[in-house]
Short mmCIF file of C-alpha atoms in Angstrom, two decimals:
data_model
loop_
_atom_site.label_atom_id
_atom_site.label_comp_id
_atom_site.label_asym_id
_atom_site.label_seq_id
_atom_site.Cartn_x
_atom_site.Cartn_y
_atom_site.Cartn_z
CA MET A 1 37.02 164.67 82.19
CA ARG A 2 39.32 166.72 80.21
CA SER A 3 43.33 167.34 80.26
CA PRO A 4 44.94 169.26 78.00
CA LEU A 5 47.85 167.47 76.26
CA PRO A 6 49.15 169.78 73.40
CA THR A 7 51.04 167.63 70.68
CA VAL A 8 54.56 169.78 71.70
CA ALA A 9 54.12 168.45 74.96
CA LEU A 10 53.46 164.94 73.79
CA LEU A 11 56.61 165.41 71.65
CA ALA A 12 58.62 167.24 74.21
CA LEU A 13 58.18 164.54 77.13
CA SER A 14 60.80 162.13 77.65
CA PRO A 15 61.11 159.20 74.98
CA ILE A 16 62.68 156.97 77.53
CA ALA A 17 60.01 157.44 80.15
CA LEU A 18 57.03 157.00 78.05
CA LEU A 19 58.03 154.19 75.70
CA ALA A 20 55.86 151.62 76.07
CA GLN A 21 57.36 148.44 77.97
CA GLU A 22 56.75 145.57 75.80
CA PRO A 23 56.03 142.49 77.87
CA GLU A 24 57.59 139.31 77.24
CA ARG A 25 55.53 136.81 75.42
CA THR A 26 55.11 133.15 74.22
CA THR A 27 52.84 132.27 71.23
CA ILE A 28 51.61 129.04 70.16
CA GLY A 29 49.84 128.21 67.27
CA GLY A 30 49.82 125.68 64.44
CA TYR A 31 48.44 124.37 61.16
CA GLY A 32 47.56 120.74 59.57
CA GLU A 33 46.10 118.89 57.06
CA VAL A 34 44.54 115.64 56.46
CA HIS A 35 44.22 114.16 52.91
CA TYR A 36 42.52 111.56 51.45
CA THR A 37 43.58 110.78 47.53
CA ASN A 38 42.68 108.16 44.93
CA PRO A 39 44.82 107.93 42.24
CA SER A 40 42.97 104.97 40.61
CA GLY A 41 39.34 105.69 39.90
CA PRO A 42 36.25 104.29 42.11
CA ASP A 43 36.85 100.71 41.79
CA SER A 44 40.04 100.53 43.87
CA PRO A 45 40.25 102.06 47.40
CA GLY A 46 41.87 105.46 48.11
CA GLN A 47 44.45 106.61 50.63
CA VAL A 48 44.09 108.54 53.58
CA ASP A 49 46.98 110.39 55.71
CA VAL A 50 47.36 113.11 58.09
CA LYS A 51 49.62 114.70 55.56
CA ARG A 52 51.12 117.19 58.32
CA PHE A 53 50.68 118.16 61.82
CA VAL A 54 52.51 121.11 62.70
CA VAL A 55 53.22 123.38 65.75
CA PHE A 56 54.17 127.08 66.04
CA PHE A 57 56.55 128.17 68.86
CA GLY A 58 57.21 131.67 69.31
CA HIS A 59 58.95 133.99 71.79
CA SER A 60 59.32 137.65 71.99
CA PHE A 61 62.00 138.38 74.34
CA SER A 62 61.50 142.40 73.71
CA GLU A 63 60.21 144.46 71.57
CA ARG A 64 63.25 143.95 69.41
CA ILE A 65 64.34 140.57 69.29
CA ALA A 66 62.09 137.45 69.01
CA PHE A 67 62.36 133.98 68.30
CA ARG A 68 59.72 131.67 66.03
CA SER A 69 59.87 128.28 65.35
CA GLU A 70 57.68 125.64 63.50
CA LEU A 71 57.61 121.77 64.40
CA GLU A 72 56.27 119.29 62.07
CA VAL A 73 55.28 115.54 61.90
CA GLU A 74 54.41 114.40 58.82
CA ASP A 75 52.22 110.63 57.87
CA THR A 76 51.24 110.65 62.15
CA LYS A 77 54.45 108.81 62.89
CA VAL A 78 57.92 107.56 62.25
CA GLU A 79 58.32 104.06 62.46
CA GLY A 80 61.63 101.98 62.42
CA GLY A 81 61.98 100.47 59.00
CA GLU A 82 58.92 101.53 57.64
CA GLY A 83 58.66 104.61 54.63
CA GLY A 84 57.15 107.58 55.28
CA GLY A 85 56.73 109.74 58.15
CA GLU A 86 59.00 112.65 59.21
CA VAL A 87 59.39 114.72 62.33
CA ALA A 88 61.42 117.86 61.27
CA LEU A 89 61.98 121.44 62.44
CA GLU A 90 61.10 123.41 59.58
CA GLN A 91 61.87 126.79 60.78
CA ALA A 92 63.90 127.93 64.36
CA TYR A 93 65.32 131.59 63.89
CA LEU A 94 65.98 134.70 66.10
CA ASP A 95 64.87 137.99 64.71
CA TYR A 96 66.57 141.37 65.69
CA ARG A 97 64.62 144.29 64.59
CA PHE A 98 66.56 147.16 64.22
CA SER A 99 63.76 149.27 62.56
CA PRO A 100 60.94 148.43 59.85
CA ALA A 101 63.51 148.37 57.30
CA ALA A 102 66.10 146.16 58.79
CA THR A 103 65.32 143.02 61.02
CA LEU A 104 68.44 140.87 61.35
CA ARG A 105 67.46 136.86 61.00
CA ALA A 106 69.64 134.13 62.01
CA GLY A 107 68.59 130.15 62.15
CA LEU A 108 67.00 127.86 60.17
CA ILE A 109 65.09 130.04 57.69
CA LEU A 110 62.67 129.47 54.63
CA PRO A 111 64.41 130.72 51.39
CA PRO A 112 62.15 133.37 49.97
CA ILE A 113 61.06 131.69 46.86
CA GLY A 114 57.76 131.46 45.10
CA ILE A 115 54.31 131.92 46.67
CA ILE A 116 54.50 128.70 48.58
CA ASN A 117 57.67 128.14 50.66
CA GLU A 118 57.17 130.70 52.96
CA THR A 119 53.28 130.71 52.98
CA HIS A 120 52.28 127.24 53.32
CA GLU A 121 49.61 127.06 55.53
CA PRO A 122 46.69 124.75 53.92
CA PRO A 123 43.90 127.62 54.13
CA THR A 124 46.16 129.92 51.91
CA PHE A 125 46.11 127.79 48.79
CA ASN A 126 43.57 126.40 46.58
CA GLY A 127 43.81 122.63 45.85
CA VAL A 128 43.89 119.45 48.43
CA SER A 129 47.90 119.49 47.72
CA ARG A 130 50.21 122.17 47.53
CA PRO A 131 50.83 122.61 43.53
CA SER A 132 53.24 119.95 42.13
CA PHE A 133 55.34 122.48 40.70
CA ASP A 134 55.66 123.68 44.38
CA ASP A 135 57.19 120.28 45.01
CA VAL A 136 59.18 119.09 42.14
CA VAL A 137 60.47 122.55 41.03
CA ILE A 138 60.66 124.81 43.93
CA PRO A 139 61.38 122.37 47.08
CA THR A 140 59.12 123.24 49.53
CA THR A 141 59.24 123.30 52.04
CA TRP A 142 62.60 124.57 51.45
CA ARG A 143 64.44 125.54 54.74
CA ASP A 144 67.98 125.50 55.43
CA ILE A 145 70.50 127.39 58.04
CA GLY A 146 71.72 131.04 57.50
CA LEU A 147 71.28 134.56 58.40
CA GLY A 148 70.17 137.57 56.52
CA MET A 149 68.18 140.70 56.57
CA VAL A 150 64.25 141.18 56.08
CA GLY A 151 62.52 144.51 55.81
CA THR A 152 60.42 146.87 54.26
CA LEU A 153 61.90 150.14 52.46
CA PRO A 154 60.97 153.33 53.91
CA GLY A 155 58.61 155.37 52.22
CA SER A 156 55.05 154.16 51.07
CA ALA A 157 56.82 152.71 47.86
CA GLY A 158 55.55 149.51 48.75
CA LEU A 159 58.80 147.30 48.50
CA SER A 160 60.15 144.74 50.99
CA TYR A 161 62.97 142.43 50.68
CA ARG A 162 64.76 139.53 52.15
CA ALA A 163 68.18 138.47 51.54
CA TYR A 164 69.96 135.45 52.95
CA LEU A 165 73.27 133.63 53.23
CA VAL A 166 72.73 129.80 53.73
CA ASN A 167 73.97 126.77 53.45
CA GLY A 168 74.04 124.99 49.93
CA LEU A 169 72.63 122.29 48.16
CA LEU A 170 74.39 118.94 47.67
CA ALA A 171 74.39 117.70 43.68
CA SER A 172 74.69 114.20 45.24
CA GLY A 173 70.81 114.62 46.15
CA PHE A 174 69.90 115.85 42.36
CA THR A 175 67.90 113.53 40.65
CA ALA A 176 66.04 113.81 37.00
CA GLU A 177 62.74 113.24 38.47
CA GLU A 178 62.81 115.90 40.77
CA GLY A 179 65.67 118.26 40.15
CA ILE A 180 67.49 120.01 43.28
CA ARG A 181 64.76 118.69 45.86
CA GLY A 182 66.93 115.90 47.02
CA GLY A 183 69.98 118.19 47.02
CA ARG A 184 68.12 120.30 50.50
CA GLN A 185 70.21 119.94 53.60
CA GLU A 186 67.41 120.91 56.06
CA GLY A 187 69.39 122.09 58.54
CA LYS A 188 70.75 118.31 59.59
CA ASN A 189 74.41 118.41 60.10
CA ALA A 190 74.63 120.68 57.16
CA SER A 191 77.60 121.40 55.35
CA PHE A 192 78.77 124.63 54.84
CA ALA A 193 81.38 124.22 52.05
CA ASN A 194 79.03 126.01 49.52
CA PRO A 195 77.51 128.90 51.26
CA SER A 196 74.87 130.40 48.90
CA LEU A 197 72.90 133.51 48.53
CA THR A 198 68.98 133.62 48.00
CA GLY A 199 66.64 136.70 48.44
CA ARG A 200 63.58 138.20 47.30
CA LEU A 201 62.19 141.62 46.35
CA GLU A 202 58.20 142.36 46.70
CA TRP A 203 55.94 145.09 45.41
CA ALA A 204 52.45 145.40 47.11
CA ARG A 205 49.49 147.40 46.15
CA PRO A 206 45.77 146.49 47.47
CA GLY A 207 44.75 143.40 45.72
CA LEU A 208 48.12 142.90 43.97
CA LYS A 209 51.63 141.71 44.89
CA LEU A 210 54.53 141.01 42.69
CA GLY A 211 57.17 138.93 43.48
CA GLY A 212 61.18 138.04 42.38
CA SER A 213 63.71 135.72 43.87
CA PHE A 214 66.70 133.94 43.37
CA TRP A 215 68.95 131.26 44.76
CA TYR A 216 72.85 131.06 43.60
CA GLY A 217 75.16 128.89 45.01
CA GLY A 218 77.48 125.82 44.88
CA SER A 219 76.57 122.43 45.18
CA ALA A 220 80.00 120.10 44.74
CA ASN A 221 80.50 120.04 48.79
CA GLN A 222 84.37 119.95 47.86
CA ASP A 223 83.78 116.65 46.31
CA PRO A 224 87.25 116.13 44.38
CA ALA A 225 85.51 114.89 41.24
CA LEU A 226 83.43 117.69 41.24
CA GLY A 227 85.55 120.79 42.20
CA THR A 228 86.47 122.56 45.66
CA GLY A 229 85.60 125.98 44.77
CA THR A 230 82.68 127.77 46.99
CA PHE A 231 80.27 128.25 43.73
CA GLU A 232 81.14 124.95 42.12
CA ASN A 233 78.55 123.07 40.31
CA ALA A 234 76.41 126.40 40.60
CA VAL A 235 72.83 126.16 40.87
CA ALA A 236 71.36 129.51 39.58
CA LEU A 237 67.33 129.67 40.06
CA VAL A 238 65.25 132.67 39.23
CA GLU A 239 61.60 133.15 39.89
CA ALA A 240 58.98 136.05 39.46
CA ASP A 241 55.37 135.71 41.07
CA ALA A 242 52.24 137.43 41.14
CA ARG A 243 48.99 137.38 43.16
CA TYR A 244 45.95 139.38 42.00
CA ASP A 245 42.44 139.61 43.72
CA VAL A 246 39.55 141.67 42.44
CA GLY A 247 36.13 141.42 43.50
CA PRO A 248 35.04 137.57 43.92
CA PHE A 249 38.25 136.69 41.46
CA MET A 250 41.73 135.58 42.64
CA PHE A 251 44.79 135.08 40.45
CA ARG A 252 47.96 133.45 40.99
CA GLY A 253 51.03 132.81 38.63
CA VAL A 254 54.45 131.65 39.07
CA VAL A 255 57.41 130.98 37.03
CA ALA A 256 61.03 129.82 37.89
CA ASN A 257 64.09 128.78 35.88
CA ILE A 258 67.05 126.74 37.27
CA SER A 259 70.05 126.26 35.83
CA ILE A 260 72.68 123.95 36.52
CA ALA A 261 75.69 124.46 33.93
CA ASP A 262 77.68 121.59 35.12
CA ALA A 263 74.83 119.04 34.96
CA GLU A 264 77.09 116.73 32.79
CA ARG A 265 79.88 116.55 35.46
CA ILE A 266 76.99 115.83 38.04
CA ASN A 267 75.98 113.01 36.32
CA ALA A 268 78.94 111.49 35.82
CA ALA A 269 79.95 111.76 39.67
CA PHE A 270 76.77 110.20 40.75
CA GLY A 271 75.66 108.12 37.75
CA SER A 272 72.39 110.23 37.77
CA GLN A 273 70.89 111.45 34.35
CA ILE A 274 69.52 115.21 35.63
CA GLY A 275 68.69 118.24 33.51
CA SER A 276 70.78 121.17 33.25
CA ARG A 277 67.73 123.31 33.06
CA ILE A 278 64.71 123.01 34.98
CA ALA A 279 61.63 125.00 34.56
CA GLY A 280 58.09 125.78 34.41
CA GLY A 281 55.36 127.56 36.32
CA TYR A 282 51.40 127.68 36.73
CA VAL A 283 48.73 130.01 36.46
CA GLU A 284 45.50 129.68 38.55
CA GLY A 285 42.42 131.39 38.66
CA ALA A 286 39.24 131.23 41.27
CA TYR A 287 35.93 132.59 41.84
CA ASN A 288 34.56 133.09 45.05
CA VAL A 289 30.83 131.40 44.17
CA LEU A 290 29.44 132.60 47.60
CA SER A 291 29.57 136.18 46.40
CA ALA A 292 26.96 135.33 43.83
CA LEU A 293 24.94 133.15 46.23
CA ALA A 294 25.00 134.63 49.30
CA PRO A 295 26.69 137.87 48.88
CA ALA A 296 26.16 138.87 52.57
CA SER A 297 28.47 135.80 53.88
CA ALA A 298 31.89 136.07 54.95
CA GLN A 299 32.29 132.80 54.05
CA ARG A 300 33.93 131.73 50.72
CA LEU A 301 33.63 129.07 48.41
CA ASN A 302 36.34 129.34 45.43
CA ALA A 303 35.92 127.30 42.42
CA PHE A 304 39.43 127.09 41.01
CA ILE A 305 41.36 125.79 37.90
CA ARG A 306 45.02 125.61 37.96
CA TYR A 307 47.20 124.71 35.34
CA GLU A 308 50.99 123.15 35.74
CA HIS A 309 53.58 122.89 33.41
CA TYR A 310 57.43 122.10 33.91
CA ASP A 311 60.07 120.37 33.16
CA THR A 312 63.03 118.98 35.13
CA GLN A 313 64.67 118.26 31.89
CA ALA A 314 64.00 121.60 30.05
CA ASP A 315 67.64 121.12 28.67
CA VAL A 316 69.71 118.07 29.33
CA PRO A 317 73.60 117.99 28.96
CA THR A 318 75.44 115.69 27.11
CA GLY A 319 75.06 112.30 27.72
CA VAL A 320 71.40 112.64 28.78
CA THR A 321 68.73 111.41 26.44
CA ASP A 322 65.71 113.66 27.40
CA ASP A 323 63.36 111.68 29.22
CA GLU A 324 59.65 113.48 27.94
CA SER A 325 57.76 111.97 30.52
CA LEU A 326 59.30 114.58 32.74
CA ALA A 327 57.60 117.26 30.81
CA ARG A 328 54.67 117.30 33.05
CA ARG A 329 51.43 119.12 32.62
CA ILE A 330 48.92 119.01 35.57
CA THR A 331 45.42 120.74 35.40
CA THR A 332 43.71 120.85 38.53
CA LEU A 333 40.06 121.51 39.39
CA GLY A 334 38.18 122.05 42.49
CA LEU A 335 36.79 123.84 45.05
CA THR A 336 38.00 125.05 48.35
CA TYR A 337 35.29 125.79 50.95
CA LYS A 338 36.29 128.36 53.98
CA PRO A 339 33.54 128.94 56.72
CA LEU A 340 36.12 130.92 58.73
CA TYR A 341 39.54 132.18 57.36
CA ASN A 342 41.71 129.68 59.24
CA VAL A 343 39.47 126.85 58.27
CA VAL A 344 39.12 124.89 55.13
CA PHE A 345 37.73 121.87 53.45
CA LYS A 346 39.07 120.77 49.71
CA GLY A 347 38.32 118.85 46.76
CA ASP A 348 40.15 118.67 43.80
CA TYR A 349 40.45 116.63 40.63
CA GLN A 350 43.84 116.60 38.75
CA LEU A 351 44.56 115.37 35.26
CA LEU A 352 48.26 114.27 35.14
CA ARG A 353 49.77 114.61 31.73
CA ASN A 354 52.76 114.57 30.21
CA LYS A 355 54.71 114.87 26.64
CA ALA A 356 55.80 111.30 26.36
CA GLY A 357 52.22 110.23 27.31
CA VAL A 358 53.77 107.48 29.52
CA GLY A 359 52.15 106.88 33.05
CA GLU A 360 49.27 109.37 32.76
CA GLY A 361 46.53 109.56 35.30
CA GLU A 362 43.81 111.44 36.72
CA GLU A 363 43.69 111.79 40.95
CA LEU A 364 40.71 112.96 43.28
CA SER A 365 41.55 113.97 46.67
CA LEU A 366 39.51 115.52 49.36
CA GLY A 367 40.80 117.28 52.32
CA VAL A 368 40.43 119.80 55.50
CA GLY A 369 43.27 122.14 56.65
CA TYR A 370 43.53 124.50 59.52
CA GLN A 371 45.87 127.30 61.08
CA PHE A 372 45.63 128.93 64.21
CA MET B 1 39.51 139.94 68.09
CA PRO B 2 40.29 142.16 71.19
CA ALA B 3 43.79 141.82 72.42
CA ALA B 4 45.09 142.74 75.66
CA ALA B 5 46.15 146.35 76.31
CA GLN B 6 48.88 147.46 74.55
CA SER B 7 49.96 150.75 73.84
CA ALA B 8 52.47 152.90 71.58
CA PRO B 9 55.50 154.95 72.33
CA HIS B 10 54.15 158.41 72.70
CA ASP B 11 56.22 160.14 70.42
CA LYS B 12 54.94 158.16 67.79
CA LEU B 13 51.16 158.48 68.76
CA ALA B 14 52.05 162.16 68.44
CA LYS B 15 53.73 162.09 65.06
CA SER B 16 50.79 160.19 63.98
CA ILE B 17 48.13 162.27 65.05
CA GLU B 18 50.30 165.30 63.66
CA ARG B 19 50.52 163.42 60.42
CA VAL B 20 46.77 162.89 59.95
CA TYR B 21 45.36 166.44 61.52
CA GLY B 22 48.35 168.46 60.47
CA ALA B 23 50.86 170.45 62.37
CA GLY B 24 50.11 172.66 65.51
CA ALA B 25 47.12 170.73 66.62
CA GLN B 26 45.98 170.63 70.00
CA VAL B 27 45.38 167.16 71.41
CA ASP B 28 43.12 166.80 74.59
CA THR B 29 42.50 163.43 76.23
CA VAL B 30 38.90 162.59 76.87
CA LYS B 31 37.56 159.44 78.67
CA VAL B 32 34.52 157.45 77.80
CA ASP B 33 33.56 154.74 80.16
CA THR B 34 36.95 153.17 80.50
CA THR B 35 38.29 154.33 77.03
CA THR B 36 41.03 156.85 76.33
CA VAL B 37 40.07 158.80 73.27
CA TYR B 38 41.83 161.63 71.82
CA ARG B 39 40.00 165.08 71.35
CA ILE B 40 41.90 167.25 68.37
CA SER B 41 41.30 170.92 67.90
CA LYS B 42 42.91 173.92 66.32
CA ALA B 43 42.43 177.32 67.33
CA GLY B 44 39.17 176.36 69.13
CA THR B 45 37.90 174.26 65.99
CA LEU B 46 37.16 170.81 66.10
CA LEU B 47 39.02 168.87 64.16
CA GLY B 48 38.05 165.09 65.13
CA PHE B 49 38.89 162.48 67.64
CA ALA B 50 41.17 159.31 67.58
CA GLU B 51 41.37 156.45 69.55
CA VAL B 52 44.02 153.63 69.80
CA ARG B 53 43.37 150.14 69.58
CA ASN B 54 45.11 146.21 69.00
CA VAL B 55 44.05 143.61 67.13
CA ILE B 56 45.87 140.17 67.12
CA GLY B 57 47.45 139.85 63.75
CA LYS B 58 48.52 136.12 63.63
CA GLU B 59 49.93 135.82 66.92
CA LEU B 60 50.76 139.31 68.21
CA PRO B 61 49.04 142.50 68.51
CA ILE B 62 48.73 145.11 66.04
CA THR B 63 48.73 148.65 67.38
CA PHE B 64 46.91 151.11 65.40
CA LEU B 65 44.92 154.49 65.28
CA VAL B 66 41.76 155.08 63.87
CA ALA B 67 40.80 159.04 63.48
CA ILE B 68 37.61 160.33 62.41
CA ASP B 69 36.54 163.78 61.60
CA PRO B 70 33.65 165.72 63.36
CA GLN B 71 30.91 163.90 61.45
CA ALA B 72 32.43 160.69 62.32
CA ALA B 73 33.85 159.85 58.50
CA LEU B 74 37.04 158.13 59.17
CA ARG B 75 39.83 160.52 58.60
CA ASP B 76 42.86 158.04 58.27
CA ILE B 77 44.05 154.93 59.88
CA ASP B 78 47.93 154.69 61.28
CA ILE B 79 49.50 151.20 62.24
CA LEU B 80 51.63 152.41 65.52
CA VAL B 81 53.43 149.15 66.33
CA TYR B 82 53.87 145.70 64.13
CA ARG B 83 54.95 143.22 65.88
CA GLU B 84 55.01 139.93 63.48
CA PRO B 85 57.69 139.31 60.66
CA GLN B 86 55.04 138.60 57.86
CA GLY B 87 52.30 141.05 56.97
CA GLY B 88 53.57 144.17 57.71
CA GLU B 89 52.17 145.91 54.35
CA VAL B 90 49.04 146.73 55.83
CA ALA B 91 51.20 149.69 57.15
CA TYR B 92 51.29 150.70 53.38
CA GLU B 93 50.02 154.30 52.87
CA PRO B 94 48.28 152.59 49.38
CA TRP B 95 46.30 149.76 51.58
CA ARG B 96 45.55 152.56 54.57
CA LYS B 97 43.67 155.26 52.09
CA GLN B 98 41.20 152.77 51.56
CA PHE B 99 39.51 153.37 54.58
CA ARG B 100 39.53 157.19 54.23
CA GLY B 101 36.01 158.72 54.18
CA LYS B 102 34.12 155.65 55.62
CA THR B 103 31.55 155.76 57.88
CA ALA B 104 30.03 153.11 60.35
CA ALA B 105 27.33 153.07 57.64
CA ASP B 106 29.81 150.86 55.13
CA PRO B 107 30.34 147.36 55.43
CA LEU B 108 34.20 147.44 55.77
CA GLN B 109 34.95 143.98 55.06
CA VAL B 110 37.90 142.41 52.87
CA GLY B 111 36.82 141.78 49.70
CA LYS B 112 33.84 144.00 49.77
CA ASP B 113 34.88 147.49 50.10
CA ILE B 114 38.53 146.68 51.50
CA ARG B 115 40.78 145.21 49.36
CA ASN B 116 43.18 142.49 50.37
CA ILE B 117 46.93 142.43 50.48
CA SER B 118 48.18 138.91 49.14
CA GLY B 119 50.60 137.45 51.89
CA ALA B 120 49.15 139.69 54.51
CA THR B 121 45.67 138.44 54.79
CA ILE B 122 45.53 137.96 58.14
CA SER B 123 46.52 141.39 58.95
CA SER B 124 44.16 142.85 56.24
CA ASN B 125 41.44 141.20 57.99
CA SER B 126 42.55 141.73 61.69
CA VAL B 127 43.08 145.68 61.04
CA THR B 128 39.71 145.87 59.02
CA LEU B 129 37.76 144.20 61.47
CA GLY B 130 39.26 146.30 64.47
CA VAL B 131 38.94 149.54 62.50
CA ARG B 132 34.99 148.68 61.67
CA GLN B 133 34.81 148.21 65.84
CA ALA B 134 36.36 151.45 66.52
CA LEU B 135 34.41 153.54 63.88
CA ALA B 136 31.23 152.04 65.12
CA GLN B 137 32.19 152.75 68.86
CA LEU B 138 33.28 156.30 68.00
CA SER B 139 30.28 156.91 65.65
CA ALA B 140 27.44 156.03 68.58
CA TRP B 141 29.94 158.00 71.20
CA ARG B 142 29.81 160.76 68.79
CA ALA B 143 25.76 160.77 67.97
CA ALA B 144 25.35 160.19 72.04
CA GLY B 145 27.03 163.28 72.86
CA LYS B 146 30.04 161.30 74.72
CA LEU B 147 32.23 163.03 72.46
CA GLN B 148 32.24 166.99 71.75
#
């Protein structure tokens, strides 16, 4: 049976009458990871933890408007008076899609910085824990409230962007050991005293993705000791990353630099010892062993090595003596087994070193993770 | 992964067919079993066949076109509707053009003859699987004389 339907006729028909009506739909998904870590060798017990259990809820109201969220439980539970444990909304935003080049996004969003912050599901990265750099330098999972635009630039240049205005960091939470991490407000009754800008540009080709991102914003929260301007005690972050897959090999690398020019004033106000510059990065190479052992298999067994080097006191302001134990070097060797793309079994061994040679150690980790 | 029936706006489909086969082509619809296949010809010469399919990306369907030539070699694919916030790079031409000329005899697997896009791994895998299934089906129908 054949019915003639020339292209011209298809084009001439009213687009409104023929426009496919998208049904409303609710989607659920999730990811999680369970870890075993032993920092002290075979003679002492290790520790096990349900590191993360996360549920996604999403709803498409129409072809153009969608809601997305991520609700997380860390360490299985929150118990009054006990340390650890967290129940947190990690993302909750509305997308209004005008075109592929322009989607308006508003709500609790992820600053698009580095590789891990936006894409942090356990099967997407090697190693049981996220790279330490993506904890201490880029404080994943970094989320804040704001709005902005995301999209793909027209044409086939392969460029995409995200740009947001979000609430700022609080200098009161900055520390010598973990940099800006404690300054995140995470959407909890957050102060909007220092609206901050963050954005990212990405260029993709088959096998290759290059990205660059930034954050710029004040952190003084109108504290009279620090200054009341919008960009007072500015935090300026720049970052670049690359991912390259070729045959059975996978490479990725990230570098970032964070300047806190008014570190001296922040230290004076809070009695802290923060650096005026935080810098570092990592490189990682992986090889899918199954490509040689079982070429027909769609499963993966990645052997990988990652070298991280970062310092939360790369530069120190007047009044702070550089603590060389904060100049950290971490080498991670491990295996990542993925029977399916969304399921992962991991094991790794980390050599934790620092410039001062103080408190160095080695750590064995095992883990399982999933996403759906 | 098969997805619930999901269509693309007809103007998008018509433009896509025109992009793949050139302007002025005639499009006829052919039913094979329950599937609609577009038969594309120009001035009486057969140019090929095309089908619209869906795969689930991370959560939502990706609607795409698979177009073959009369020898059942893949002429091109096109992403007609992409609905998710991440992974839209599968619509980029540099990624799509890897499929041109593939036949049902090719592996069509990410990491083998198709390269991944980092950050769009789920979409890359889903679309590649969908193309492999569509190409196998269209080739079989062509060989069996169901598409003429």
